[in-house]
Amino acid sequence: MKLKKMWAITFWVLLVDFIALNLVGMTSMNFNIYTTAHKLLGQMDPGILRVVFAVALLIYAKREWKIDIMHQKGGYMHMFKDGWLMIVLTIMNITVASDTIVWKSLLYHMNAFNIVLAFGVGLIEALFVGMFEEISIRGVMMGAMLKGFKKYPVMKSIFFSSIVFGSLHMLNYFVAPFWDTTNQVIYAAGLGFVLATVYYVSKNIWVSIILHTLMDYSAFVFSMHSTLLNSATTNTVDIMSITIFVIGLVSSYLSLLIYNRKQGKKDLLF
């Protein structure tokens, strides 16, 4: 694939993502989560249009751009071996980074219906987000880059697709506090390195989808009240976002290095 076509595909994927995210926002179907005192705790929106766009993009990419999204069987252990950073962050979302009010409500102040609603719709939303972002960014965009870059295709594809993934979160500047969004852009790029690496070494898009879903699921449910309030949590770039970016980049390179060694390749750049 020529570079010109590769960058054209990247542009079209970004345009489709932009349109899809705006339509999801315009057609949101929020499910309110209440405590037993009828206090609004959070909202969940399944965002069904995300999966519609993901499937449409997958089909179009295969037919028109000849990009086959990898979906080999197995490879799920790579979630832990190469995606360990996201597993750690998922556990943190449930524990130290969670909303205290959500935990108290789940344990003492919510009925079964609202608990099932929170976990059920939250899972659907997280899965649809994971499918949409992994298929569009890792599957299609990164797939085009792997075909387009002739020198160091793996490293370049993972790096540029992850930077684009982080930049995609700039759309939140319209709806969320400035510094919170800035930090989200930074750590999303760092997590992009991890997800792209997991996808590449596992050769199975479902592995990265599940890993992405788990992390989003933990955040959607256990930080639902903070999300509802949408209040600024910082007024600068925080050290956590920078740390995630750096660790994601370094762990990605090391995972690829180990993977290549197992394939009998000893190059430091690939």
mmCIF file of N, CA and C in Angstrom, residues 105-204:
data_model
loop_
_atom_site.group_PDB
_atom_site.id
_atom_site.type_symbol
_atom_site.label_atom_id
_atom_site.label_comp_id
_atom_site.label_asym_id
_atom_site.label_seq_id
_atom_site.Cartn_x
_atom_site.Cartn_y
_atom_site.Cartn_z
ATOM 1 N N SER A 105 -23.016 3.227 48.063
ATOM 2 C CA SER A 105 -24.358 3.027 47.515
ATOM 3 C C SER A 105 -24.571 1.574 47.102
ATOM 4 N N LEU A 106 -23.570 0.991 46.428
ATOM 5 C CA LEU A 106 -23.672 -0.404 46.003
ATOM 6 C C LEU A 106 -23.858 -1.342 47.197
ATOM 7 N N LEU A 107 -23.172 -1.047 48.291
ATOM 8 C CA LEU A 107 -23.203 -1.930 49.460
ATOM 9 C C LEU A 107 -24.422 -1.714 50.349
ATOM 10 N N TYR A 108 -24.882 -0.443 50.421
ATOM 11 C CA TYR A 108 -25.908 -0.154 51.426
ATOM 12 C C TYR A 108 -27.147 0.588 50.903
ATOM 13 N N HIS A 109 -27.048 1.288 49.787
ATOM 14 C CA HIS A 109 -28.124 2.216 49.423
ATOM 15 C C HIS A 109 -28.629 2.053 47.989
ATOM 16 N N MET A 110 -28.581 0.840 47.455
ATOM 17 C CA MET A 110 -29.123 0.604 46.119
ATOM 18 C C MET A 110 -29.918 -0.692 46.118
ATOM 19 N N ASN A 111 -31.044 -0.675 45.379
ATOM 20 C CA ASN A 111 -31.823 -1.911 45.251
ATOM 21 C C ASN A 111 -31.262 -2.757 44.107
ATOM 22 N N ALA A 112 -31.757 -3.983 44.029
ATOM 23 C CA ALA A 112 -31.232 -4.937 43.045
ATOM 24 C C ALA A 112 -31.398 -4.435 41.613
ATOM 25 N N PHE A 113 -32.530 -3.777 41.335
ATOM 26 C CA PHE A 113 -32.792 -3.305 39.974
ATOM 27 C C PHE A 113 -31.721 -2.322 39.517
ATOM 28 N N ASN A 114 -31.393 -1.341 40.358
ATOM 29 C CA ASN A 114 -30.409 -0.329 39.972
ATOM 30 C C ASN A 114 -28.992 -0.899 39.910
ATOM 31 N N ILE A 115 -28.705 -1.878 40.753
ATOM 32 C CA ILE A 115 -27.396 -2.530 40.691
ATOM 33 C C ILE A 115 -27.247 -3.287 39.374
ATOM 34 N N VAL A 116 -28.273 -4.043 39.018
ATOM 35 C CA VAL A 116 -28.248 -4.788 37.752
ATOM 36 C C VAL A 116 -28.178 -3.825 36.572
ATOM 37 N N LEU A 117 -28.920 -2.717 36.661
ATOM 38 C CA LEU A 117 -28.924 -1.713 35.597
ATOM 39 C C LEU A 117 -27.530 -1.114 35.420
ATOM 40 N N ALA A 118 -26.879 -0.768 36.522
ATOM 41 C CA ALA A 118 -25.546 -0.162 36.466
ATOM 42 C C ALA A 118 -24.531 -1.116 35.840
ATOM 43 N N PHE A 119 -24.496 -2.346 36.347
ATOM 44 C CA PHE A 119 -23.515 -3.317 35.847
ATOM 45 C C PHE A 119 -23.873 -3.839 34.453
ATOM 46 N N GLY A 120 -25.172 -3.990 34.183
ATOM 47 C CA GLY A 120 -25.594 -4.515 32.883
ATOM 48 C C GLY A 120 -25.396 -3.529 31.751
ATOM 49 N N VAL A 121 -25.957 -2.326 31.900
ATOM 50 C CA VAL A 121 -25.823 -1.315 30.846
ATOM 51 C C VAL A 121 -24.371 -0.833 30.767
ATOM 52 N N GLY A 122 -23.704 -0.783 31.919
ATOM 53 C CA GLY A 122 -22.285 -0.394 31.928
ATOM 54 C C GLY A 122 -21.436 -1.350 31.113
ATOM 55 N N LEU A 123 -21.735 -2.645 31.213
ATOM 56 C CA LEU A 123 -20.997 -3.648 30.443
ATOM 57 C C LEU A 123 -21.252 -3.487 28.952
ATOM 58 N N ILE A 124 -22.508 -3.273 28.576
ATOM 59 C CA ILE A 124 -22.849 -3.080 27.163
ATOM 60 C C ILE A 124 -22.137 -1.849 26.610
ATOM 61 N N GLU A 125 -22.181 -0.747 27.370
ATOM 62 C CA GLU A 125 -21.521 0.483 26.932
ATOM 63 C C GLU A 125 -20.015 0.267 26.762
ATOM 64 N N ALA A 126 -19.386 -0.369 27.745
ATOM 65 C CA ALA A 126 -17.943 -0.611 27.684
ATOM 66 C C ALA A 126 -17.585 -1.513 26.504
ATOM 67 N N LEU A 127 -18.385 -2.545 26.262
ATOM 68 C CA LEU A 127 -18.129 -3.457 25.150
ATOM 69 C C LEU A 127 -18.257 -2.744 23.814
ATOM 70 N N PHE A 128 -19.290 -1.924 23.666
ATOM 71 C CA PHE A 128 -19.489 -1.203 22.407
ATOM 72 C C PHE A 128 -18.384 -0.176 22.164
ATOM 73 N N VAL A 129 -17.943 0.493 23.228
ATOM 74 C CA VAL A 129 -16.823 1.433 23.100
ATOM 75 C C VAL A 129 -15.559 0.671 22.687
ATOM 76 N N GLY A 130 -15.307 -0.462 23.359
ATOM 77 C CA GLY A 130 -14.136 -1.262 23.040
ATOM 78 C C GLY A 130 -14.146 -1.758 21.605
ATOM 79 N N MET A 131 -15.281 -2.248 21.145
ATOM 80 C CA MET A 131 -15.395 -2.738 19.770
ATOM 81 C C MET A 131 -15.175 -1.618 18.764
ATOM 82 N N PHE A 132 -15.834 -0.483 19.009
ATOM 83 C CA PHE A 132 -15.739 0.640 18.085
ATOM 84 C C PHE A 132 -14.304 1.163 17.967
ATOM 85 N N GLU A 133 -13.650 1.398 19.099
ATOM 86 C CA GLU A 133 -12.315 1.991 19.072
ATOM 87 C C GLU A 133 -11.251 0.990 18.628
ATOM 88 N N GLU A 134 -11.377 -0.257 19.025
ATOM 89 C CA GLU A 134 -10.373 -1.247 18.621
ATOM 90 C C GLU A 134 -10.472 -1.590 17.140
ATOM 91 N N ILE A 135 -11.681 -1.750 16.634
ATOM 92 C CA ILE A 135 -11.837 -2.069 15.214
ATOM 93 C C ILE A 135 -11.395 -0.894 14.348
ATOM 94 N N SER A 136 -11.788 0.316 14.710
ATOM 95 C CA SER A 136 -11.456 1.471 13.876
ATOM 96 C C SER A 136 -9.980 1.859 13.970
ATOM 97 N N ILE A 137 -9.439 1.920 15.189
ATOM 98 C CA ILE A 137 -8.065 2.390 15.361
ATOM 99 C C ILE A 137 -7.045 1.265 15.174
ATOM 100 N N ARG A 138 -7.177 0.193 15.949
ATOM 101 C CA ARG A 138 -6.204 -0.894 15.851
ATOM 102 C C ARG A 138 -6.431 -1.728 14.595
ATOM 103 N N GLY A 139 -7.675 -2.124 14.357
ATOM 104 C CA GLY A 139 -7.942 -3.004 13.227
ATOM 105 C C GLY A 139 -7.746 -2.355 11.873
ATOM 106 N N VAL A 140 -8.435 -1.235 11.627
ATOM 107 C CA VAL A 140 -8.414 -0.616 10.307
ATOM 108 C C VAL A 140 -7.237 0.347 10.138
ATOM 109 N N MET A 141 -7.134 1.338 11.023
ATOM 110 C CA MET A 141 -6.084 2.346 10.870
ATOM 111 C C MET A 141 -4.683 1.744 10.997
ATOM 112 N N MET A 142 -4.470 0.990 12.071
ATOM 113 C CA MET A 142 -3.160 0.370 12.255
ATOM 114 C C MET A 142 -2.905 -0.678 11.172
ATOM 115 N N GLY A 143 -3.964 -1.363 10.738
ATOM 116 C CA GLY A 143 -3.832 -2.331 9.646
ATOM 117 C C GLY A 143 -3.338 -1.674 8.376
ATOM 118 N N ALA A 144 -3.857 -0.473 8.084
ATOM 119 C CA ALA A 144 -3.406 0.267 6.905
ATOM 120 C C ALA A 144 -1.953 0.703 7.066
ATOM 121 N N MET A 145 -1.590 1.125 8.270
ATOM 122 C CA MET A 145 -0.216 1.575 8.525
ATOM 123 C C MET A 145 0.785 0.425 8.405
ATOM 124 N N LEU A 146 0.397 -0.758 8.860
ATOM 125 C CA LEU A 146 1.276 -1.925 8.736
ATOM 126 C C LEU A 146 1.556 -2.243 7.272
ATOM 127 N N LYS A 147 0.597 -1.930 6.405
ATOM 128 C CA LYS A 147 0.786 -2.153 4.969
ATOM 129 C C LYS A 147 1.495 -0.981 4.292
ATOM 130 N N GLY A 148 1.319 0.211 4.876
ATOM 131 C CA GLY A 148 1.846 1.410 4.221
ATOM 132 C C GLY A 148 3.300 1.719 4.534
ATOM 133 N N PHE A 149 3.694 1.592 5.789
ATOM 134 C CA PHE A 149 5.076 1.880 6.172
ATOM 135 C C PHE A 149 5.988 0.741 5.695
ATOM 136 N N LYS A 150 7.032 1.082 4.986
ATOM 137 C CA LYS A 150 7.963 0.073 4.474
ATOM 138 C C LYS A 150 9.156 -0.119 5.403
ATOM 139 N N LYS A 151 9.549 0.921 6.106
ATOM 140 C CA LYS A 151 10.680 0.842 7.032
ATOM 141 C C LYS A 151 10.160 0.916 8.460
ATOM 142 N N TYR A 152 10.524 -0.046 9.268
ATOM 143 C CA TYR A 152 10.062 -0.153 10.651
ATOM 144 C C TYR A 152 8.536 -0.054 10.737
ATOM 145 N N PRO A 153 7.823 -0.872 9.993
ATOM 146 C CA PRO A 153 6.352 -0.762 9.945
ATOM 147 C C PRO A 153 5.665 -1.004 11.286
ATOM 148 N N VAL A 154 6.173 -1.939 12.076
ATOM 149 C CA VAL A 154 5.505 -2.274 13.339
ATOM 150 C C VAL A 154 5.598 -1.116 14.328
ATOM 151 N N MET A 155 6.804 -0.626 14.542
ATOM 152 C CA MET A 155 7.002 0.459 15.500
ATOM 153 C C MET A 155 6.261 1.723 15.076
ATOM 154 N N LYS A 156 6.351 2.060 13.789
ATOM 155 C CA LYS A 156 5.688 3.262 13.297
ATOM 156 C C LYS A 156 4.167 3.133 13.391
ATOM 157 N N SER A 157 3.651 1.962 13.052
ATOM 158 C CA SER A 157 2.197 1.754 13.076
ATOM 159 C C SER A 157 1.654 1.854 14.491
ATOM 160 N N ILE A 158 2.342 1.216 15.426
ATOM 161 C CA ILE A 158 1.904 1.264 16.812
ATOM 162 C C ILE A 158 2.001 2.679 17.365
ATOM 163 N N PHE A 159 3.105 3.367 17.059
ATOM 164 C CA PHE A 159 3.303 4.716 17.596
ATOM 165 C C PHE A 159 2.268 5.703 17.034
ATOM 166 N N PHE A 160 2.152 5.760 15.718
ATOM 167 C CA PHE A 160 1.267 6.766 15.117
ATOM 168 C C PHE A 160 -0.211 6.465 15.377
ATOM 169 N N SER A 161 -0.602 5.197 15.335
ATOM 170 C CA SER A 161 -2.013 4.882 15.612
ATOM 171 C C SER A 161 -2.366 5.204 17.060
ATOM 172 N N SER A 162 -1.399 5.055 17.958
ATOM 173 C CA SER A 162 -1.645 5.351 19.376
ATOM 174 C C SER A 162 -1.734 6.854 19.625
ATOM 175 N N ILE A 163 -0.897 7.623 18.947
ATOM 176 C CA ILE A 163 -0.969 9.082 19.065
ATOM 177 C C ILE A 163 -2.308 9.593 18.524
ATOM 178 N N VAL A 164 -2.742 9.007 17.400
ATOM 179 C CA VAL A 164 -4.047 9.382 16.843
ATOM 180 C C VAL A 164 -5.164 8.998 17.811
ATOM 181 N N PHE A 165 -5.033 7.823 18.432
ATOM 182 C CA PHE A 165 -6.025 7.359 19.408
ATOM 183 C C PHE A 165 -6.131 8.340 20.571
ATOM 184 N N GLY A 166 -4.990 8.789 21.072
ATOM 185 C CA GLY A 166 -4.999 9.774 22.151
ATOM 186 C C GLY A 166 -5.635 11.083 21.705
ATOM 187 N N SER A 167 -5.272 11.514 20.487
ATOM 188 C CA SER A 167 -5.782 12.786 19.956
ATOM 189 C C SER A 167 -7.288 12.752 19.743
ATOM 190 N N LEU A 168 -7.819 11.556 19.470
ATOM 191 C CA LEU A 168 -9.261 11.426 19.256
ATOM 192 C C LEU A 168 -10.048 11.863 20.483
ATOM 193 N N HIS A 169 -9.426 11.740 21.647
ATOM 194 C CA HIS A 169 -10.089 12.125 22.892
ATOM 195 C C HIS A 169 -10.161 13.653 23.067
ATOM 196 N N MET A 170 -9.544 14.395 22.150
ATOM 197 C CA MET A 170 -9.655 15.859 22.191
ATOM 198 C C MET A 170 -11.094 16.323 21.986
ATOM 199 N N LEU A 171 -11.920 15.445 21.423
ATOM 200 C CA LEU A 171 -13.335 15.793 21.256
ATOM 201 C C LEU A 171 -13.983 16.106 22.603
ATOM 202 N N ASN A 172 -13.413 15.565 23.673
ATOM 203 C CA ASN A 172 -13.980 15.798 25.007
ATOM 204 C C ASN A 172 -13.749 17.221 25.505
ATOM 205 N N TYR A 173 -12.913 18.000 24.796
ATOM 206 C CA TYR A 173 -12.739 19.403 25.172
ATOM 207 C C TYR A 173 -14.064 20.164 25.104
ATOM 208 N N PHE A 174 -14.982 19.657 24.265
ATOM 209 C CA PHE A 174 -16.276 20.332 24.112
ATOM 210 C C PHE A 174 -17.228 20.053 25.274
ATOM 211 N N VAL A 175 -16.960 18.967 26.023
ATOM 212 C CA VAL A 175 -17.927 18.568 27.052
ATOM 213 C C VAL A 175 -17.321 18.369 28.441
ATOM 214 N N ALA A 176 -15.995 18.386 28.539
ATOM 215 C CA ALA A 176 -15.342 18.100 29.824
ATOM 216 C C ALA A 176 -14.329 19.196 30.157
ATOM 217 N N PRO A 177 -13.933 19.320 31.431
ATOM 218 C CA PRO A 177 -12.940 20.317 31.837
ATOM 219 C C PRO A 177 -11.633 20.186 31.050
ATOM 220 N N PHE A 178 -10.975 21.326 30.804
ATOM 221 C CA PHE A 178 -9.793 21.385 29.929
ATOM 222 C C PHE A 178 -8.676 20.457 30.379
ATOM 223 N N TRP A 179 -8.237 20.578 31.626
ATOM 224 C CA TRP A 179 -7.077 19.813 32.070
ATOM 225 C C TRP A 179 -7.403 18.335 32.229
ATOM 226 N N ASP A 180 -8.626 18.017 32.587
ATOM 227 C CA ASP A 180 -9.033 16.611 32.658
ATOM 228 C C ASP A 180 -8.932 15.966 31.272
ATOM 229 N N THR A 181 -9.383 16.705 30.259
ATOM 230 C CA THR A 181 -9.310 16.192 28.889
ATOM 231 C C THR A 181 -7.863 16.096 28.408
ATOM 232 N N THR A 182 -7.057 17.089 28.747
ATOM 233 C CA THR A 182 -5.643 17.064 28.366
ATOM 234 C C THR A 182 -4.954 15.827 28.934
ATOM 235 N N ASN A 183 -5.213 15.551 30.186
ATOM 236 C CA ASN A 183 -4.629 14.361 30.812
ATOM 237 C C ASN A 183 -5.161 13.086 30.177
ATOM 238 N N GLN A 184 -6.437 13.108 29.794
ATOM 239 C CA GLN A 184 -7.020 11.939 29.145
ATOM 240 C C GLN A 184 -6.354 11.666 27.798
ATOM 241 N N VAL A 185 -6.069 12.724 27.052
ATOM 242 C CA VAL A 185 -5.390 12.582 25.755
ATOM 243 C C VAL A 185 -4.022 11.935 25.943
ATOM 244 N N ILE A 186 -3.301 12.371 26.984
ATOM 245 C CA ILE A 186 -1.951 11.852 27.238
ATOM 246 C C ILE A 186 -1.981 10.388 27.641
ATOM 247 N N TYR A 187 -2.819 10.046 28.632
ATOM 248 C CA TYR A 187 -2.793 8.648 29.075
ATOM 249 C C TYR A 187 -3.484 7.717 28.080
ATOM 250 N N ALA A 188 -4.420 8.237 27.286
ATOM 251 C CA ALA A 188 -5.041 7.403 26.255
ATOM 252 C C ALA A 188 -4.009 6.998 25.204
ATOM 253 N N ALA A 189 -3.110 7.922 24.869
ATOM 254 C CA ALA A 189 -2.035 7.582 23.935
ATOM 255 C C ALA A 189 -1.143 6.503 24.533
ATOM 256 N N GLY A 190 -0.837 6.625 25.839
ATOM 257 C CA GLY A 190 -0.029 5.611 26.512
ATOM 258 C C GLY A 190 -0.695 4.250 26.514
ATOM 259 N N LEU A 191 -1.998 4.233 26.763
ATOM 260 C CA LEU A 191 -2.738 2.974 26.735
ATOM 261 C C LEU A 191 -2.869 2.456 25.310
ATOM 262 N N GLY A 192 -2.872 3.380 24.353
ATOM 263 C CA GLY A 192 -2.904 2.983 22.944
ATOM 264 C C GLY A 192 -1.697 2.146 22.562
ATOM 265 N N PHE A 193 -0.512 2.518 23.102
ATOM 266 C CA PHE A 193 0.697 1.724 22.848
ATOM 267 C C PHE A 193 0.491 0.283 23.324
ATOM 268 N N VAL A 194 -0.115 0.145 24.498
ATOM 269 C CA VAL A 194 -0.336 -1.185 25.075
ATOM 270 C C VAL A 194 -1.343 -1.978 24.245
ATOM 271 N N LEU A 195 -2.472 -1.354 23.921
ATOM 272 C CA LEU A 195 -3.516 -2.045 23.167
ATOM 273 C C LEU A 195 -3.041 -2.439 21.770
ATOM 274 N N ALA A 196 -2.293 -1.547 21.123
ATOM 275 C CA ALA A 196 -1.776 -1.842 19.781
ATOM 276 C C ALA A 196 -0.789 -3.005 19.822
ATOM 277 N N THR A 197 0.037 -3.026 20.861
ATOM 278 C CA THR A 197 1.011 -4.116 21.016
ATOM 279 C C THR A 197 0.305 -5.435 21.280
ATOM 280 N N VAL A 198 -0.689 -5.417 22.158
ATOM 281 C CA VAL A 198 -1.452 -6.629 22.465
ATOM 282 C C VAL A 198 -2.131 -7.159 21.200
ATOM 283 N N TYR A 199 -2.687 -6.262 20.416
ATOM 284 C CA TYR A 199 -3.328 -6.674 19.163
ATOM 285 C C TYR A 199 -2.318 -7.290 18.204
ATOM 286 N N TYR A 200 -1.161 -6.664 18.082
ATOM 287 C CA TYR A 200 -0.153 -7.142 17.132
ATOM 288 C C TYR A 200 0.409 -8.504 17.528
ATOM 289 N N VAL A 201 0.741 -8.682 18.798
ATOM 290 C CA VAL A 201 1.377 -9.940 19.210
ATOM 291 C C VAL A 201 0.367 -11.076 19.356
ATOM 292 N N SER A 202 -0.881 -10.756 19.673
ATOM 293 C CA SER A 202 -1.902 -11.804 19.815
ATOM 294 C C SER A 202 -2.524 -12.172 18.475
ATOM 295 N N LYS A 203 -2.463 -11.232 17.532
ATOM 296 C CA LYS A 203 -3.083 -11.420 16.212
ATOM 297 C C LYS A 203 -4.586 -11.692 16.333
ATOM 298 N N ASN A 204 -5.185 -11.119 17.380
ATOM 299 C CA ASN A 204 -6.604 -11.357 17.645
ATOM 300 C C ASN A 204 -7.231 -10.077 18.185
#
